[in-house]
PDB file of C-alpha atoms in Angstrom:
ATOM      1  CA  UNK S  95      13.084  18.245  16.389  1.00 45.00           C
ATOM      2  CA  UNK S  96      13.079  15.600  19.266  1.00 49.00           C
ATOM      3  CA  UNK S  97      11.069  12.397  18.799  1.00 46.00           C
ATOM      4  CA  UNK S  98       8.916  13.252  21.816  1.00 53.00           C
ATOM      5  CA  UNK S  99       7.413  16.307  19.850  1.00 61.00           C
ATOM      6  CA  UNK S 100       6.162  14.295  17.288  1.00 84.00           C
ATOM      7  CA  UNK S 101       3.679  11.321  18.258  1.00 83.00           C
ATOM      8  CA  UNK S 102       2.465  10.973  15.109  1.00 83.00           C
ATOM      9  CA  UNK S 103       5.686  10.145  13.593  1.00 89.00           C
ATOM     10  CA  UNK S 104       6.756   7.936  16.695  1.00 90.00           C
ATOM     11  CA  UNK S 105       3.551   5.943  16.152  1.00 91.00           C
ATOM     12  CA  UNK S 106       4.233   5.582  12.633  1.00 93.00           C
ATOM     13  CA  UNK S 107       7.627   4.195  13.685  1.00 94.00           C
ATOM     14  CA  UNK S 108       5.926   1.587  16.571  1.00 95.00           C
ATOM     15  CA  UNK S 109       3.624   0.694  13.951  1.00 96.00           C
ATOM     16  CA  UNK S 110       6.510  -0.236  11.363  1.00 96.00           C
ATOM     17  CA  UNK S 111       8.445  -1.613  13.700  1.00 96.00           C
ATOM     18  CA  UNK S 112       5.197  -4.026  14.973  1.00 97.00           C
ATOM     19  CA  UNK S 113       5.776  -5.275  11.299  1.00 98.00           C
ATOM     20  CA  UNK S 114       8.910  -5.934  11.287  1.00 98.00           C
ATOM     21  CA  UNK S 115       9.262  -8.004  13.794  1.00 97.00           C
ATOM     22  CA  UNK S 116       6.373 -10.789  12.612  1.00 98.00           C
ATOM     23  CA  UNK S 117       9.303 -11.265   9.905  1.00 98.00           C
ATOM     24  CA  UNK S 118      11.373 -15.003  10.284  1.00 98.00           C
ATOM     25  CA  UNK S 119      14.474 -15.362   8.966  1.00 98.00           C
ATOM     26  CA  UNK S 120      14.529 -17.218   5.672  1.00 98.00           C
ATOM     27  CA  UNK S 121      11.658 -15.254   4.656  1.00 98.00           C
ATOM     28  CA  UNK S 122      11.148 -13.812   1.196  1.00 98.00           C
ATOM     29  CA  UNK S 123       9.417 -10.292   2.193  1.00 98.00           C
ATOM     30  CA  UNK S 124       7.137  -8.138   0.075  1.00 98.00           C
ATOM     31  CA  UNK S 125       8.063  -4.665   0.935  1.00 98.00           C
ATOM     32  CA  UNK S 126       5.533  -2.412   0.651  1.00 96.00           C
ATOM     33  CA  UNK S 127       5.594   1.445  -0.301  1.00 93.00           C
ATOM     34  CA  UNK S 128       4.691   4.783   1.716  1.00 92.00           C
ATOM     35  CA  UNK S 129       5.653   6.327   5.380  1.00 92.00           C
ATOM     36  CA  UNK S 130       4.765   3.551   8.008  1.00 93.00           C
ATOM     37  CA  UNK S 131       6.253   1.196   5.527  1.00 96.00           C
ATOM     38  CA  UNK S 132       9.517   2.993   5.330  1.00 96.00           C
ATOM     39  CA  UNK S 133       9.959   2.110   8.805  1.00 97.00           C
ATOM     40  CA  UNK S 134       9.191  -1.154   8.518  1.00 98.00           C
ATOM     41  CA  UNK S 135      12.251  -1.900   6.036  1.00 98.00           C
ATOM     42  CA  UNK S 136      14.459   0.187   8.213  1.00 98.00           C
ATOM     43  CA  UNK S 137      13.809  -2.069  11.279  1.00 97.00           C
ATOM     44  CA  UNK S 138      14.340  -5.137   9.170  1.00 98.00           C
ATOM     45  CA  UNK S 139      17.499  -3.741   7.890  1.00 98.00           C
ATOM     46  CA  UNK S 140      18.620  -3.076  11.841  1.00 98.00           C
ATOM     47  CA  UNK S 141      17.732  -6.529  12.422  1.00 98.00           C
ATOM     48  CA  UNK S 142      19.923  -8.020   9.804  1.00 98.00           C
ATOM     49  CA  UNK S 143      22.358  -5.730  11.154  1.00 97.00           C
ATOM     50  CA  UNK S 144      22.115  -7.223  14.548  1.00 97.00           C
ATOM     51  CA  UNK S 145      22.118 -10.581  13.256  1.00 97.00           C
ATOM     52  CA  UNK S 146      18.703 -11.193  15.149  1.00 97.00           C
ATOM     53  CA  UNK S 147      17.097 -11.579  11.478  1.00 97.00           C
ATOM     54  CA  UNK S 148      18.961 -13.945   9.035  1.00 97.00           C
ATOM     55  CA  UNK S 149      18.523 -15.329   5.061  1.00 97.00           C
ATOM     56  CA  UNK S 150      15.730 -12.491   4.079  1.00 98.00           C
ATOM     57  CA  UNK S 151      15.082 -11.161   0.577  1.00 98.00           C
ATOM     58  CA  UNK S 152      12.771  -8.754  -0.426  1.00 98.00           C
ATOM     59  CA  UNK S 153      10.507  -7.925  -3.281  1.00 98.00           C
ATOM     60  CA  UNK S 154      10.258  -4.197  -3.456  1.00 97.00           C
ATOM     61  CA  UNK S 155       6.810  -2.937  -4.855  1.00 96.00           C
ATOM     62  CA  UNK S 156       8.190   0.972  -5.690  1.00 94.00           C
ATOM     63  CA  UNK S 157      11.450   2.349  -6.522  1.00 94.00           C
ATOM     64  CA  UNK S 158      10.941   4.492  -2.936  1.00 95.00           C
ATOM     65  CA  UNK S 159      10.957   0.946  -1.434  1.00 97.00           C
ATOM     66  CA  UNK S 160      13.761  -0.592  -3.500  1.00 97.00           C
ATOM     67  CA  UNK S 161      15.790   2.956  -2.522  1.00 98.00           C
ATOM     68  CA  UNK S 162      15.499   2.342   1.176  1.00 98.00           C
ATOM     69  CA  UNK S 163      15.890  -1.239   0.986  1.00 98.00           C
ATOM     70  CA  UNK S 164      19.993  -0.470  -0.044  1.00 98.00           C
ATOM     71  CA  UNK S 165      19.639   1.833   1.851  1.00 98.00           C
ATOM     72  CA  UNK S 166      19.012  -0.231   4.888  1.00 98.00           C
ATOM     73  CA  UNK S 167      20.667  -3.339   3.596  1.00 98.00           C
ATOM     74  CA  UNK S 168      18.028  -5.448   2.899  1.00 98.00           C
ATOM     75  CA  UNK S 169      19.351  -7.949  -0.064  1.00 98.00           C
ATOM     76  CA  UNK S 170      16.336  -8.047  -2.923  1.00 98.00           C
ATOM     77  CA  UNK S 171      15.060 -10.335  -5.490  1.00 97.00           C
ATOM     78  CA  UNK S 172      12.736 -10.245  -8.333  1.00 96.00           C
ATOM     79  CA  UNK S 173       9.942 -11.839  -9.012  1.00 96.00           C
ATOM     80  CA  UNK S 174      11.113 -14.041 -11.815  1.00 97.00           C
ATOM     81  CA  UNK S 175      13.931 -15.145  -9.772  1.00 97.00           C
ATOM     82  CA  UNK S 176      11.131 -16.789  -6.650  1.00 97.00           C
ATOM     83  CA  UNK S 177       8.394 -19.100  -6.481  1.00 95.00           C
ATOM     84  CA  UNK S 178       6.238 -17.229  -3.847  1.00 97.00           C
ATOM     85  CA  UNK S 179       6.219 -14.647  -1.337  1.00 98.00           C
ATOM     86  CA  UNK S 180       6.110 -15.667   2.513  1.00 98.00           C
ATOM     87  CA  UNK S 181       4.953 -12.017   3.903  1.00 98.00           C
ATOM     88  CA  UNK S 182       4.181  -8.614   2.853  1.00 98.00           C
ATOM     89  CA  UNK S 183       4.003  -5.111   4.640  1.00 98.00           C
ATOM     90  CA  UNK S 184       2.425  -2.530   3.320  1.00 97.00           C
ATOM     91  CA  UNK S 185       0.163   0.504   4.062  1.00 96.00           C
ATOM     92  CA  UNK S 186      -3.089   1.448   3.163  1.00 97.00           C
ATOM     93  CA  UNK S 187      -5.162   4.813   2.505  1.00 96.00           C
ATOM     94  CA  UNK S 188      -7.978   3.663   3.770  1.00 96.00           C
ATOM     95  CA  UNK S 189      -9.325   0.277   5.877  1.00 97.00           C
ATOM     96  CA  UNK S 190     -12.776  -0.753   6.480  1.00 96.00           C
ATOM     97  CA  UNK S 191     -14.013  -3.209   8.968  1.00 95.00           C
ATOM     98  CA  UNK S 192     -13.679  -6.067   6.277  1.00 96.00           C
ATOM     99  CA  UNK S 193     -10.081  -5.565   6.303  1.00 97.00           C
ATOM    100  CA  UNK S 194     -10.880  -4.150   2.329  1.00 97.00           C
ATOM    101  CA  UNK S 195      -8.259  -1.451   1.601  1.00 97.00           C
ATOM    102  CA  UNK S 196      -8.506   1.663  -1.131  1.00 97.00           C
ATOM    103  CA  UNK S 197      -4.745   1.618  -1.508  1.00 97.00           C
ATOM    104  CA  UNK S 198      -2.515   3.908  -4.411  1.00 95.00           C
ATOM    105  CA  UNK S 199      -2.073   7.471  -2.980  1.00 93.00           C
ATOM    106  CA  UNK S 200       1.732   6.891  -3.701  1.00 92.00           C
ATOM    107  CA  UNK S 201       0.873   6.068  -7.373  1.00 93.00           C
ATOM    108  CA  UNK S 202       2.184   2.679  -6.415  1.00 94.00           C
ATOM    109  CA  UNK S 203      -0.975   0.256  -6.574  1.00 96.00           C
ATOM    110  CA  UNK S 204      -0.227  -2.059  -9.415  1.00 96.00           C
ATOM    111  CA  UNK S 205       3.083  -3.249  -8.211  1.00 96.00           C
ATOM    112  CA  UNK S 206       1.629  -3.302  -4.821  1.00 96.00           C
ATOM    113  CA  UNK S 207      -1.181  -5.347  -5.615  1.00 97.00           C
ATOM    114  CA  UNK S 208       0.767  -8.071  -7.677  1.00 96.00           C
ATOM    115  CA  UNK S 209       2.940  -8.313  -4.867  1.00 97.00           C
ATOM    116  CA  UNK S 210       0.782  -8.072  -1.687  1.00 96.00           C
ATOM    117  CA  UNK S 211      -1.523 -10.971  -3.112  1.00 96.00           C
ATOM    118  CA  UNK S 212       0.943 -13.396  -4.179  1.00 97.00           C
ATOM    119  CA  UNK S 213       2.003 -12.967  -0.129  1.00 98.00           C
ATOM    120  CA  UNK S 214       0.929 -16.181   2.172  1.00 98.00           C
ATOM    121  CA  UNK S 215       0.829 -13.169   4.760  1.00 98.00           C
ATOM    122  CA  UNK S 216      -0.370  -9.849   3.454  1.00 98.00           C
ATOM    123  CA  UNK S 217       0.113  -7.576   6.977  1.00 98.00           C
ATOM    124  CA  UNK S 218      -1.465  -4.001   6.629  1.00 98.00           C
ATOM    125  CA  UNK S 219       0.377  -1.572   8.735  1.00 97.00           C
ATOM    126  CA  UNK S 220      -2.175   2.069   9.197  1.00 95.00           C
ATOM    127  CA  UNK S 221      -2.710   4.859  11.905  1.00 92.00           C
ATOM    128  CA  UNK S 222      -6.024   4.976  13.106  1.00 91.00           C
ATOM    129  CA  UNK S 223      -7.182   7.684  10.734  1.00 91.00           C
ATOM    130  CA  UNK S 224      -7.138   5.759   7.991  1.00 94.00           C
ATOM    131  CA  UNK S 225      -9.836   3.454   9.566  1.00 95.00           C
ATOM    132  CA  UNK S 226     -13.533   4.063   7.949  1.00 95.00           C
ATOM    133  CA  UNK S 227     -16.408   2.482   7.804  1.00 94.00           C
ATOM    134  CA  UNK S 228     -17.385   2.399   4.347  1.00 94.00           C
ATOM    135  CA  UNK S 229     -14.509   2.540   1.444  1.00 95.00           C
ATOM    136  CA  UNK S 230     -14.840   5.853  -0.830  1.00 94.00           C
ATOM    137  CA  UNK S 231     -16.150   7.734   2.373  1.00 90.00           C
ATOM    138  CA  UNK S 232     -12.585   9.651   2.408  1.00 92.00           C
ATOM    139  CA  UNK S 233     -10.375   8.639  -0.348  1.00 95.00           C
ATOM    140  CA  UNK S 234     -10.598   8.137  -4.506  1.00 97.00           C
ATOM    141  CA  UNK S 235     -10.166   5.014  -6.241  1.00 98.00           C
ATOM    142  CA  UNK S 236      -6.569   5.142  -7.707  1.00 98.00           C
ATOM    143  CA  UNK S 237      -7.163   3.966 -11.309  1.00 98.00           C
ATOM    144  CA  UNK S 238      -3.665   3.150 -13.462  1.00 98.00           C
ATOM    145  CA  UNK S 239      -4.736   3.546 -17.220  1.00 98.00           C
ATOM    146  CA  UNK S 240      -2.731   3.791 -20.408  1.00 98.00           C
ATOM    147  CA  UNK S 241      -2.150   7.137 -21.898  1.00 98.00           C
ATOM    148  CA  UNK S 242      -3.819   5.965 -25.164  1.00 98.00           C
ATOM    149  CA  UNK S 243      -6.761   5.527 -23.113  1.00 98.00           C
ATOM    150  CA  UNK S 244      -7.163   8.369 -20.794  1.00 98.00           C
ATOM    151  CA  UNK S 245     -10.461   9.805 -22.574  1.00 98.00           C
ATOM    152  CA  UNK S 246     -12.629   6.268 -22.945  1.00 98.00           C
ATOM    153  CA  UNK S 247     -11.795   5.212 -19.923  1.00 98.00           C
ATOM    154  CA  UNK S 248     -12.300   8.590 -18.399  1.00 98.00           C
ATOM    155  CA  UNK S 249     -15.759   8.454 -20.376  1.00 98.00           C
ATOM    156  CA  UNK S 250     -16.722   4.410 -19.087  1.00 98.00           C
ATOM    157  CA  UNK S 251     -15.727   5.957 -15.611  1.00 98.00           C
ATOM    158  CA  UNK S 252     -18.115   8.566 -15.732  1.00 98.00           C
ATOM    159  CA  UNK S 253     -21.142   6.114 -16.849  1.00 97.00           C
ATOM    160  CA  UNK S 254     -20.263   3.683 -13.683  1.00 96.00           C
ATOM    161  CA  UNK S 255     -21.297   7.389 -11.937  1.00 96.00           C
ATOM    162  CA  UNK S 256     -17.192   8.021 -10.766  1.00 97.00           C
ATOM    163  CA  UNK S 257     -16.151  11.326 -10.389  1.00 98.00           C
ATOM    164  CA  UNK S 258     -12.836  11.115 -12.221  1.00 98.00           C
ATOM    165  CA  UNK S 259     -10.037  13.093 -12.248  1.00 98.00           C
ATOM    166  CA  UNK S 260      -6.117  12.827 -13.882  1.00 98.00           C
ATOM    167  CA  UNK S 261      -3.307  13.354 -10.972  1.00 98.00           C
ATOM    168  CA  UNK S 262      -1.231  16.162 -11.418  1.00 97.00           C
ATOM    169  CA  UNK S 263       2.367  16.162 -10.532  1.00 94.00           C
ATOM    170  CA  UNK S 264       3.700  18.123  -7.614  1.00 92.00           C
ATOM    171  CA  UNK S 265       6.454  20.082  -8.424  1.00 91.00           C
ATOM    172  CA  UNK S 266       6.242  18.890 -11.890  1.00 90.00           C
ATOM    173  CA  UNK S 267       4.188  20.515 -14.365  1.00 93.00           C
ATOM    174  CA  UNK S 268       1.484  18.117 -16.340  1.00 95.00           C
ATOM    175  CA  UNK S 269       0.096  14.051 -14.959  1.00 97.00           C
ATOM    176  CA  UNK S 270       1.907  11.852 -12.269  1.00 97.00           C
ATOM    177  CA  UNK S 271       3.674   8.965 -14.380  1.00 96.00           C
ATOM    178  CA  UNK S 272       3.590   5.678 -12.662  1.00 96.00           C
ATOM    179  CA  UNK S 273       6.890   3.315 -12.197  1.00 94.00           C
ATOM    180  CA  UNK S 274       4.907   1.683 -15.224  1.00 95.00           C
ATOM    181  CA  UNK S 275       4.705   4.579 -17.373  1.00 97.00           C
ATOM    182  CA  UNK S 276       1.068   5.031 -16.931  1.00 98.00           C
ATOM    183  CA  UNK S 277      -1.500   7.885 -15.562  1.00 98.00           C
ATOM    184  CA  UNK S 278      -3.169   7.171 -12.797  1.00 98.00           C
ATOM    185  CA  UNK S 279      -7.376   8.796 -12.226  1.00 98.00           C
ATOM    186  CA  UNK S 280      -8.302   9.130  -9.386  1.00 98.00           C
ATOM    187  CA  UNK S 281     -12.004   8.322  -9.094  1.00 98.00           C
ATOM    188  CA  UNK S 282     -14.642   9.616  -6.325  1.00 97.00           C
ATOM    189  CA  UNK S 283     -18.054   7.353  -5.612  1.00 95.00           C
ATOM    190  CA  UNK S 284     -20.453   8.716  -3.114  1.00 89.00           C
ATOM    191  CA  UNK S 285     -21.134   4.940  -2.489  1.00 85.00           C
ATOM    192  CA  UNK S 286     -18.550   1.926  -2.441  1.00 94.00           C
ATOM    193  CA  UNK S 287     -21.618  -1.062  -1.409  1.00 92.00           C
ATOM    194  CA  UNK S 288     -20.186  -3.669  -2.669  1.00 95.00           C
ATOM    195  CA  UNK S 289     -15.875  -3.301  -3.186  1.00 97.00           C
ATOM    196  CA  UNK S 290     -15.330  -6.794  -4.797  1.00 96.00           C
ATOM    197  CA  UNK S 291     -17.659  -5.940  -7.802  1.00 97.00           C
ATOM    198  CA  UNK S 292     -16.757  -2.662  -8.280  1.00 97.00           C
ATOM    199  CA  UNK S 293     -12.632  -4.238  -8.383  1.00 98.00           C
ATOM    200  CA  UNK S 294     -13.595  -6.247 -10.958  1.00 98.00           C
ATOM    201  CA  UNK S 295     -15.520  -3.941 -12.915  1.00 98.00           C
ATOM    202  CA  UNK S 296     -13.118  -1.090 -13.202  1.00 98.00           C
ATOM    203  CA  UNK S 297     -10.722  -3.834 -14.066  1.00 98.00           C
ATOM    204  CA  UNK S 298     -12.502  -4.718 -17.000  1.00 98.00           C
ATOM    205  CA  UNK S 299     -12.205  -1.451 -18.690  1.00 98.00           C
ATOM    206  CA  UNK S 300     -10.422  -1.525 -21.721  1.00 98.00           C
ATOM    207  CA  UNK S 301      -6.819   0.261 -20.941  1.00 98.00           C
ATOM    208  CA  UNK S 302      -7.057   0.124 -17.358  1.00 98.00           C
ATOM    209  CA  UNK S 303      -4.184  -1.559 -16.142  1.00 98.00           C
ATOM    210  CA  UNK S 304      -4.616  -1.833 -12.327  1.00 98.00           C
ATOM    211  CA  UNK S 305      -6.744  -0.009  -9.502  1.00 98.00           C
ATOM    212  CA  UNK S 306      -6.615   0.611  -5.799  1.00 98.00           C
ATOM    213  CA  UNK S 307      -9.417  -1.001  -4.785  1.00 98.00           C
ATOM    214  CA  UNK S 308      -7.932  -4.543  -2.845  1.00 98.00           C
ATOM    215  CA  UNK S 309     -10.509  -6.953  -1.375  1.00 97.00           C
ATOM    216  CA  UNK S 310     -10.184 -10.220   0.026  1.00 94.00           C
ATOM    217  CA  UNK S 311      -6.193 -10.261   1.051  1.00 95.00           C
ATOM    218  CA  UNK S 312      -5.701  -8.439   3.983  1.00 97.00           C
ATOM    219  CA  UNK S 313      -4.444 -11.210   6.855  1.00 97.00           C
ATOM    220  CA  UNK S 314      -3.762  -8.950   9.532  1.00 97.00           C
ATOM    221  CA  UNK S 315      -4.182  -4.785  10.176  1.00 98.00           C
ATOM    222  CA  UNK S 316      -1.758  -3.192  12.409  1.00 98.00           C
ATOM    223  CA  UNK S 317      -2.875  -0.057  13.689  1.00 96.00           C
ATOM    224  CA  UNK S 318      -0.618   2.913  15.306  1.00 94.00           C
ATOM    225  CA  UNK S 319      -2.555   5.460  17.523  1.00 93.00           C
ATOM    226  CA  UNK S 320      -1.690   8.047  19.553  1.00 89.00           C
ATOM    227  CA  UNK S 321      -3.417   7.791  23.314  1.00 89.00           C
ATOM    228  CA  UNK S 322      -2.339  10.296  26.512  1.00 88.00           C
ATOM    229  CA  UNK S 323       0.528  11.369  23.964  1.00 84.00           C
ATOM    230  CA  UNK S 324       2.132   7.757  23.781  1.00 87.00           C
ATOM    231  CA  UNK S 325       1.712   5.327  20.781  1.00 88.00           C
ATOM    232  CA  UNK S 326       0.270   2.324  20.786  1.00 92.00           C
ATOM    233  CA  UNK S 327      -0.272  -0.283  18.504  1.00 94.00           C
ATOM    234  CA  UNK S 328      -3.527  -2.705  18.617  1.00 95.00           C
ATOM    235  CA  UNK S 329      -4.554  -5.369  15.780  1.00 95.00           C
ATOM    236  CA  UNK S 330      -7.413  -5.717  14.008  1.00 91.00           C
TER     237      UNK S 330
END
């Protein structure tokens, strides 16, 4: 299939790529997890390769983004091993006009989050469809819980007036298991008002270890969109 017939994909790629290149050498990089961001280590990879990129290390937030980073050749650290993170990358499932992101359709959330906030930099790479004007209005809360506590915090859920609901595997038969070893719920509100409390909130549930719900750390969105069959990216 040539690149041409895809836009879509081609966008994702300008949009990764956009990323990529607000990286400095010397830079330790949080790399984040899902498609757009897949490009965005690849370019970083072909600009160590060139040599136009020099002294990086990366902080993977998924085993898919540790993968591609060997893959590509990007050397990577740990967190124990730095001090702070210069900039992350990562995508988003959903972006409001606050720059507050629902974020965890890859299962991927908590690592995400730990990383993407220690970041000086935290740069949000999206296509336009993932652009809304209220959070909730298209996507579920990702909620990482303990197995041990799948029912009461399934129950507290249910009192905040979530709609939740365990992810299944695909192609696997029973729950999705997290890099942690967790569950994750995914949780539908007919009305995100106000993101920051609700965070905190589902946060403070007893056996909840992380959710998808990241406010206040978004420095910069980079969105791909398609227009007269070329892509384009713009910045929020």
């Amino acid at each position: 299939m040539s690149v041409a017939a895809d836009p879509v994909k081609l966008m994702k790629q300008e949009v990764g790529k956009a990323a990529a290149e607000m990286v400095k050498s010397g830079s330790i990089v949080g790399l984040g997890t899902g498609s757009t961001t897949a490009y965005t280590i690849q370019y970083l990879g072909e600009r160590l390769k060139s040599g136009e990129l020099k002294d990086i290390v990366g902080v993977p937030t998924s085993f898919q983004s540790e993968v591609l980073a060997k893959q590509y050749g990007v050397p990577l650290t740990t967190l124990d091993a730095i001090d702070h993170i210069d900039i992350a990358i990562d995508g988003a499932d959903e972006v409001d006009a606050h720059k507050n992101l629902i974020k965890g359709g890859g299962a991927a959330h908590t690592r995400e989050k730990v990383v993407d906030y220690l970041a000086a930099q935290f740069i949000v790479v999206v296509d336009s469809s993932k652009l809304v004007d209220r959070l909730g209005s298209s996507f579920a809360v990702p909620v990482e819980v303990i197995p041990m506590a799948l029912t009461p915090v399934t129950n507290a859920i249910k009192e905040l007036g979530g709609i939740p609901e365990l992810r299944m595997g695909v192609k696997k038969a029973g729950p999705v298991i997290t890099d942690q070893g967790n569950m994750v719920i995914d949780v539908r509100f007919d009305n995100i008002s106000d993101p920051v409390n609700l965070e905190k909130t589902l946060n403070n549930i007893p056996g909840v270890l992380e959710n998808g719900i990241f406010v206040n750390c978004a420095d910069v969105v980079l969105i791909g969109e398609v227009i007269d069959g070329k892509p384009v990216v713009r910045r929020m």
